[in-house]
Coordinates of C-alpha atoms in Angstrom, one line a residue:
M1 CA -16.7 35.1 12.4
D2 CA -20.3 33.8 12.5
D3 CA -22.1 31.8 9.7
N4 CA -23.9 34.9 8.3
E5 CA -20.6 36.7 7.8
V6 CA -19.1 33.6 6.1
D7 CA -22.1 33.3 3.8
Q8 CA -21.8 37.0 3.0
H9 CA -18.1 36.6 2.0
K10 CA -19.0 33.6 -0.1
D11 CA -21.5 35.6 -2.0
T12 CA -18.9 38.4 -2.4
W13 CA -16.5 35.8 -3.9
K14 CA -19.1 34.7 -6.4
F15 CA -19.5 38.3 -7.5
I16 CA -15.7 38.8 -7.8
K17 CA -15.4 35.6 -9.8
K18 CA -18.1 36.7 -12.2
H19 CA -16.6 40.1 -12.6
L20 CA -13.1 38.5 -13.4
N21 CA -14.7 36.1 -15.9
D22 CA -16.4 39.1 -17.6
M23 CA -13.0 40.7 -18.0
K24 CA -12.0 38.0 -20.5
E25 CA -8.3 38.5 -21.0
G26 CA -8.0 41.1 -18.3
E27 CA -7.8 44.8 -18.3
D28 CA -4.8 47.1 -18.1
I29 CA -5.7 48.6 -14.7
T30 CA -4.1 48.5 -11.2
F31 CA -5.3 46.4 -8.3
D32 CA -6.7 49.5 -6.6
Q33 CA -8.7 50.4 -9.6
L34 CA -10.1 46.8 -9.6
L35 CA -11.2 47.2 -6.0
V36 CA -12.9 50.5 -7.0
N37 CA -14.8 48.7 -9.8
L38 CA -15.8 46.0 -7.4
K39 CA -16.8 48.5 -4.7
L40 CA -14.8 46.5 -2.2
T41 CA -12.1 47.2 0.3
K42 CA -8.9 45.2 0.3
Q43 CA -9.9 43.5 3.5
N44 CA -13.2 42.4 2.2
Y45 CA -11.6 41.2 -1.0
L46 CA -9.2 39.0 0.9
L47 CA -11.9 37.7 3.2
A48 CA -14.0 36.8 0.1
V49 CA -11.1 34.9 -1.5
Q50 CA -10.4 33.2 1.8
S51 CA -14.0 32.0 2.1
S52 CA -13.5 30.0 -1.1
L53 CA -10.6 28.0 0.2
K54 CA -10.8 24.6 1.9
T55 CA -7.0 23.8 2.0
P56 CA -3.9 26.0 2.4
T57 CA -3.2 27.7 -1.0
I58 CA -0.5 29.9 -2.3
F59 CA -1.5 32.9 -4.5
L60 CA 1.2 34.4 -6.7
K61 CA 0.9 38.2 -7.2
R62 CA -0.7 39.0 -10.6
K63 CA -1.9 42.2 -12.3
P64 CA -5.5 42.5 -13.5
N65 CA -4.3 42.1 -17.1
E66 CA -2.6 38.7 -16.3
L67 CA -5.8 36.7 -15.5
R68 CA -5.1 34.0 -18.0
I69 CA -1.5 33.4 -17.3
N70 CA -0.6 30.1 -15.7
N71 CA 1.8 29.8 -12.8
Y72 CA 5.3 29.5 -14.2
N73 CA 9.0 29.6 -13.4
A74 CA 11.1 31.9 -15.5
A75 CA 14.2 29.7 -15.6
C76 CA 12.2 26.6 -16.4
L77 CA 10.1 28.4 -19.0
S78 CA 13.1 29.6 -20.9
A79 CA 14.4 26.0 -21.1
W80 CA 11.1 24.3 -21.6
R81 CA 9.7 26.7 -24.2
A82 CA 6.2 25.4 -24.0
N83 CA 3.1 25.7 -21.9
M84 CA 3.6 25.5 -18.1
D85 CA 1.3 25.3 -15.2
I86 CA 3.0 24.6 -11.9
Q87 CA 2.1 25.1 -8.3
F88 CA 3.6 24.6 -4.8
V89 CA 3.0 21.2 -3.2
L90 CA 1.5 21.8 0.2
D91 CA -0.2 18.4 0.6
V92 CA 2.0 15.4 -0.2
Y93 CA -1.0 13.1 -0.2
A94 CA -2.9 15.2 -2.6
C95 CA 0.1 15.3 -4.9
A96 CA 0.4 11.5 -4.9
I97 CA -3.3 11.1 -5.6
Y98 CA -3.0 13.6 -8.6
I99 CA -0.1 11.7 -10.1
V100 CA -1.7 8.3 -9.7
S101 CA -5.0 9.5 -11.1
Y102 CA -3.2 11.1 -14.1
I103 CA -1.0 8.1 -15.0
S104 CA -3.9 5.7 -14.6
K105 CA -6.4 7.9 -16.5
A106 CA -8.8 5.6 -18.4
Q107 CA -9.2 5.6 -22.1
K108 CA -12.6 5.5 -23.8
G109 CA -12.2 2.0 -25.1
M110 CA -14.8 0.4 -22.8
S111 CA -17.5 2.9 -23.7
E112 CA -16.9 2.2 -27.4
L113 CA -17.0 -1.6 -26.7
L114 CA -20.3 -1.4 -24.8
R115 CA -21.8 0.8 -27.5
T116 CA -20.8 -1.7 -30.2
A117 CA -22.2 -4.5 -28.0
C118 CA -25.5 -2.7 -27.7
E119 CA -25.8 -2.2 -31.4
E120 CA -25.0 -5.8 -32.1
A121 CA -27.6 -6.9 -29.5
K122 CA -30.3 -4.7 -31.1
R123 CA -29.6 -6.0 -34.6
G124 CA -29.8 -9.6 -33.4
N125 CA -33.2 -11.4 -33.3
S126 CA -33.1 -12.1 -29.5
S127 CA -35.1 -11.4 -26.4
I128 CA -34.4 -8.5 -24.0
K129 CA -33.1 -11.0 -21.5
Q130 CA -30.6 -12.5 -24.0
Q131 CA -29.5 -9.0 -25.1
V132 CA -28.7 -8.0 -21.5
R133 CA -26.9 -11.3 -21.0
D134 CA -24.8 -10.7 -24.2
I135 CA -23.9 -7.2 -23.1
G136 CA -23.0 -8.4 -19.6
N137 CA -20.7 -11.1 -20.9
R138 CA -19.0 -8.6 -23.1
F139 CA -18.5 -6.3 -20.2
L140 CA -17.2 -9.0 -17.8
N141 CA -14.8 -10.5 -20.3
N142 CA -13.1 -7.2 -21.1
V143 CA -11.0 -5.1 -18.8
E144 CA -10.2 -1.4 -19.4
I145 CA -6.7 -0.3 -18.4
S146 CA -4.7 2.8 -19.0
A147 CA -2.2 3.1 -21.9
Q148 CA 0.6 3.3 -19.4
E149 CA -0.4 0.1 -17.7
A150 CA -0.7 -1.7 -21.0
V151 CA 2.9 -0.7 -22.0
Y152 CA 4.1 -2.0 -18.6
I153 CA 2.3 -5.3 -19.2
V154 CA 3.4 -5.8 -22.8
L155 CA 7.1 -5.0 -22.0
Q156 CA 6.9 -7.1 -18.8
L157 CA 8.2 -4.2 -16.7
P158 CA 7.8 -4.4 -12.9
M159 CA 4.8 -2.4 -11.7
R160 CA 6.6 -1.5 -8.5
K161 CA 10.0 -1.7 -6.9
S162 CA 11.2 -1.6 -3.3
S163 CA 14.5 -1.6 -1.5
R164 CA 13.2 -3.8 1.3
Q165 CA 10.9 -6.8 1.5
V166 CA 7.8 -6.5 3.7
V167 CA 6.5 -9.4 5.8
F168 CA 3.2 -9.7 7.6
I169 CA 3.1 -11.4 11.0
N170 CA -0.4 -12.6 11.9
T171 CA -0.5 -11.8 15.7
S172 CA -4.1 -12.8 16.1
P173 CA -4.8 -15.7 18.6
P174 CA -4.5 -19.2 17.0
E175 CA -8.3 -19.6 16.9
D176 CA -8.6 -16.5 14.8
R177 CA -5.9 -17.3 12.3
V178 CA -6.5 -19.0 8.9
Q179 CA -4.2 -21.9 8.1
L180 CA -3.4 -23.5 4.8
L181 CA -3.5 -27.2 4.2
K182 CA -0.5 -29.1 2.8
P183 CA -0.7 -30.3 -0.7
L184 CA -2.8 -33.5 -1.0
Q185 CA 0.3 -35.6 -2.0
E186 CA 2.1 -34.6 1.2
I187 CA -1.0 -35.4 3.3
N188 CA -1.3 -38.8 1.7
D189 CA 2.4 -39.5 2.6
L190 CA 1.8 -38.8 6.3
E191 CA 1.5 -41.5 8.9
D192 CA -2.1 -42.5 9.6
D193 CA -2.0 -41.1 13.2
S194 CA -0.3 -37.8 12.1
D195 CA -2.2 -34.6 12.5
E196 CA 0.4 -32.3 10.8
I197 CA -1.9 -31.5 7.9
Y198 CA -1.3 -27.7 7.9
A199 CA 1.5 -26.1 6.0
S200 CA 4.4 -24.5 7.8
G201 CA 4.2 -20.8 8.5
L202 CA 6.4 -18.0 9.9
I203 CA 5.2 -18.6 13.5
K204 CA 5.6 -22.3 13.3
R205 CA 9.1 -21.9 11.9
Y206 CA 9.9 -19.5 14.8
T207 CA 8.9 -22.0 17.4
K208 CA 11.3 -24.5 15.8
R209 CA 14.2 -22.1 15.5
P210 CA 17.7 -23.5 16.5
A211 CA 18.9 -23.2 20.1
K212 CA 21.5 -20.6 19.2
L213 CA 18.7 -18.2 18.4
E214 CA 16.8 -18.9 21.6
N215 CA 16.7 -15.3 22.7
V216 CA 15.6 -13.8 19.4
S217 CA 12.2 -12.3 19.4
L218 CA 9.5 -13.0 16.8
A219 CA 9.9 -9.5 15.3
D220 CA 13.7 -10.0 14.9
W221 CA 13.2 -13.5 13.5
A222 CA 10.8 -12.3 10.9
A223 CA 13.0 -9.3 10.0
W224 CA 16.4 -11.0 9.9
Y225 CA 16.2 -14.8 9.9
D226 CA 13.0 -16.4 8.6
S227 CA 13.3 -18.1 5.3
T228 CA 11.1 -20.4 3.3
G229 CA 13.9 -21.6 1.1
K230 CA 14.6 -25.2 0.1
P231 CA 16.3 -27.4 2.8
Y232 CA 20.0 -27.4 2.7
I233 CA 21.5 -30.5 1.0
K234 CA 25.1 -31.2 1.9
P235 CA 27.2 -31.8 -1.2
S236 CA 28.9 -35.2 -1.4
R237 CA 31.8 -36.5 -3.5
E238 CA 30.3 -40.0 -3.5
L239 CA 28.6 -41.2 -6.7
D240 CA 25.5 -43.3 -7.1
I241 CA 25.1 -46.3 -9.4
D242 CA 24.3 -43.9 -12.3
N243 CA 27.6 -42.1 -11.7
Y244 CA 25.8 -39.0 -10.3
P245 CA 26.8 -37.2 -7.1
L246 CA 24.8 -38.3 -4.1
E247 CA 22.4 -35.7 -2.7
T248 CA 23.0 -36.6 0.9
N249 CA 26.1 -37.6 2.9
L250 CA 25.7 -41.2 3.9
S251 CA 28.6 -41.2 6.2
G252 CA 26.3 -41.2 9.3
D253 CA 27.3 -37.8 10.6
D254 CA 23.7 -36.7 11.0
D255 CA 24.3 -34.2 13.8
N256 CA 26.7 -32.2 11.7
N257 CA 24.3 -32.3 8.7
E258 CA 21.5 -30.8 10.9
E259 CA 23.8 -28.1 12.2
E260 CA 24.9 -27.1 8.7
E261 CA 21.4 -27.2 7.4
S262 CA 20.2 -25.0 10.2
E263 CA 23.0 -22.5 9.6
Q264 CA 22.2 -22.3 5.9
K265 CA 18.5 -21.8 6.4
N266 CA 18.8 -19.3 9.3
K267 CA 21.5 -17.1 7.9
K268 CA 21.1 -13.5 8.9
R269 CA 20.0 -11.1 6.1
S270 CA 22.1 -8.2 5.0
K271 CA 19.0 -6.0 5.1
A272 CA 16.1 -6.4 7.5
R273 CA 12.6 -6.9 6.2
V274 CA 9.9 -4.5 7.1
I275 CA 7.4 -6.2 9.5
R276 CA 3.7 -5.5 9.6
S277 CA 1.2 -6.9 12.1
V278 CA -2.4 -6.7 13.1
C279 CA -1.9 -3.7 15.5
F280 CA -4.8 -4.2 17.8
N281 CA -6.2 -1.1 19.3
K282 CA -5.3 -0.5 22.9
E283 CA -8.6 1.1 23.8
V284 CA -10.8 -1.3 21.9
D285 CA -9.1 -4.6 22.8
S286 CA -6.4 -4.1 25.4
E287 CA -5.7 -7.8 26.0
K288 CA -5.0 -8.6 22.4
H289 CA -2.9 -5.4 22.2
Y290 CA -0.6 -6.5 25.1
R291 CA -0.6 -10.1 23.8
E292 CA 0.6 -8.8 20.5
L293 CA 3.5 -6.8 22.0
I294 CA 4.6 -9.8 24.1
M295 CA 4.3 -12.0 21.0
L296 CA 6.4 -9.7 18.9
F297 CA 9.1 -8.5 21.2
T298 CA 9.9 -11.3 23.6
S299 CA 11.3 -14.7 22.9
W300 CA 9.0 -17.8 23.4
R301 CA 8.5 -21.3 22.2
D302 CA 4.9 -22.2 23.1
E303 CA 2.4 -19.6 22.1
I304 CA -0.3 -21.0 24.4
T305 CA 1.7 -21.0 27.7
D306 CA 4.7 -18.7 27.3
L307 CA 2.8 -15.6 26.2
L308 CA 0.6 -15.6 29.3
G309 CA 3.2 -17.0 31.7
N310 CA 2.0 -17.3 35.3
C311 CA 0.0 -14.1 35.1
A312 CA -3.7 -13.6 35.1
S313 CA -3.8 -11.4 32.0
Y314 CA -1.5 -10.4 29.1
Q315 CA -1.4 -6.8 30.4
E316 CA 0.0 -8.0 33.7
H317 CA 2.6 -10.1 31.9
Y318 CA 3.5 -7.3 29.6
F319 CA 4.3 -4.9 32.5
Q320 CA 6.2 -7.8 34.2
V321 CA 8.6 -8.3 31.3
K322 CA 8.7 -4.7 30.1

């Protein structure tokens, strides 16, 4: 079908729509009589309706005298006993957008607020510049939210829930990653020649994993083992001078303490976390793409040397270890 035919069917649809609107509540006629009144064939009628559609749509069969009747379900209508307007969901994304837009529908509070601010600015004996500043301050210091969101905030209800935690693994090269500094107090407590000024992160904790997890990949580590919890403190029955339990075992068995601390911190989760990463495009940056795959799904200790190995490129190393 060429463009001229499409335009012709669109014009026909406009004519049909106008005719149906002029029918108000509809007329007690058959569909064939409607086609006669429109001077159209059934095929042209269907093509005209089809020209108005941009997405797949389901049309329920209706008589010409049922123009103003919404879509309904007989069983639900008898139970609901109120207005109903339902439709088949053919696009899940569109359905989600509709629901989110509806529940977050804004109220008219901000418009009223700005209108009041404008009136107050006009009544005041101030310059135009000062009036604009006052209105701007009023706008910036107030946030408009939906009634539903306000209820959630007031009742301190969680805005979202999930059955799994999500963790992001920054698989960018070290020079492209942003690192956070340790708190100033911790930096001041460091030795003068220490350069450990950056806070520990997931990748750093992975490189210092215990020997028993040597063959665990970064992806498995992030999903099952990584934890930022407080260090394990072995309980002790000994008391200090204030008659409180000692926080550490001073028996000198440091090796056992380290093993128990490691086991406590790296205990396997009952549910794996969902991992996310940068996901470099294979076509745009193939080297970073293959580097990311090696980084996530092989075990390594030194990011600089182990990921590249003895190969000339990350792609070569990837196919070597694949």
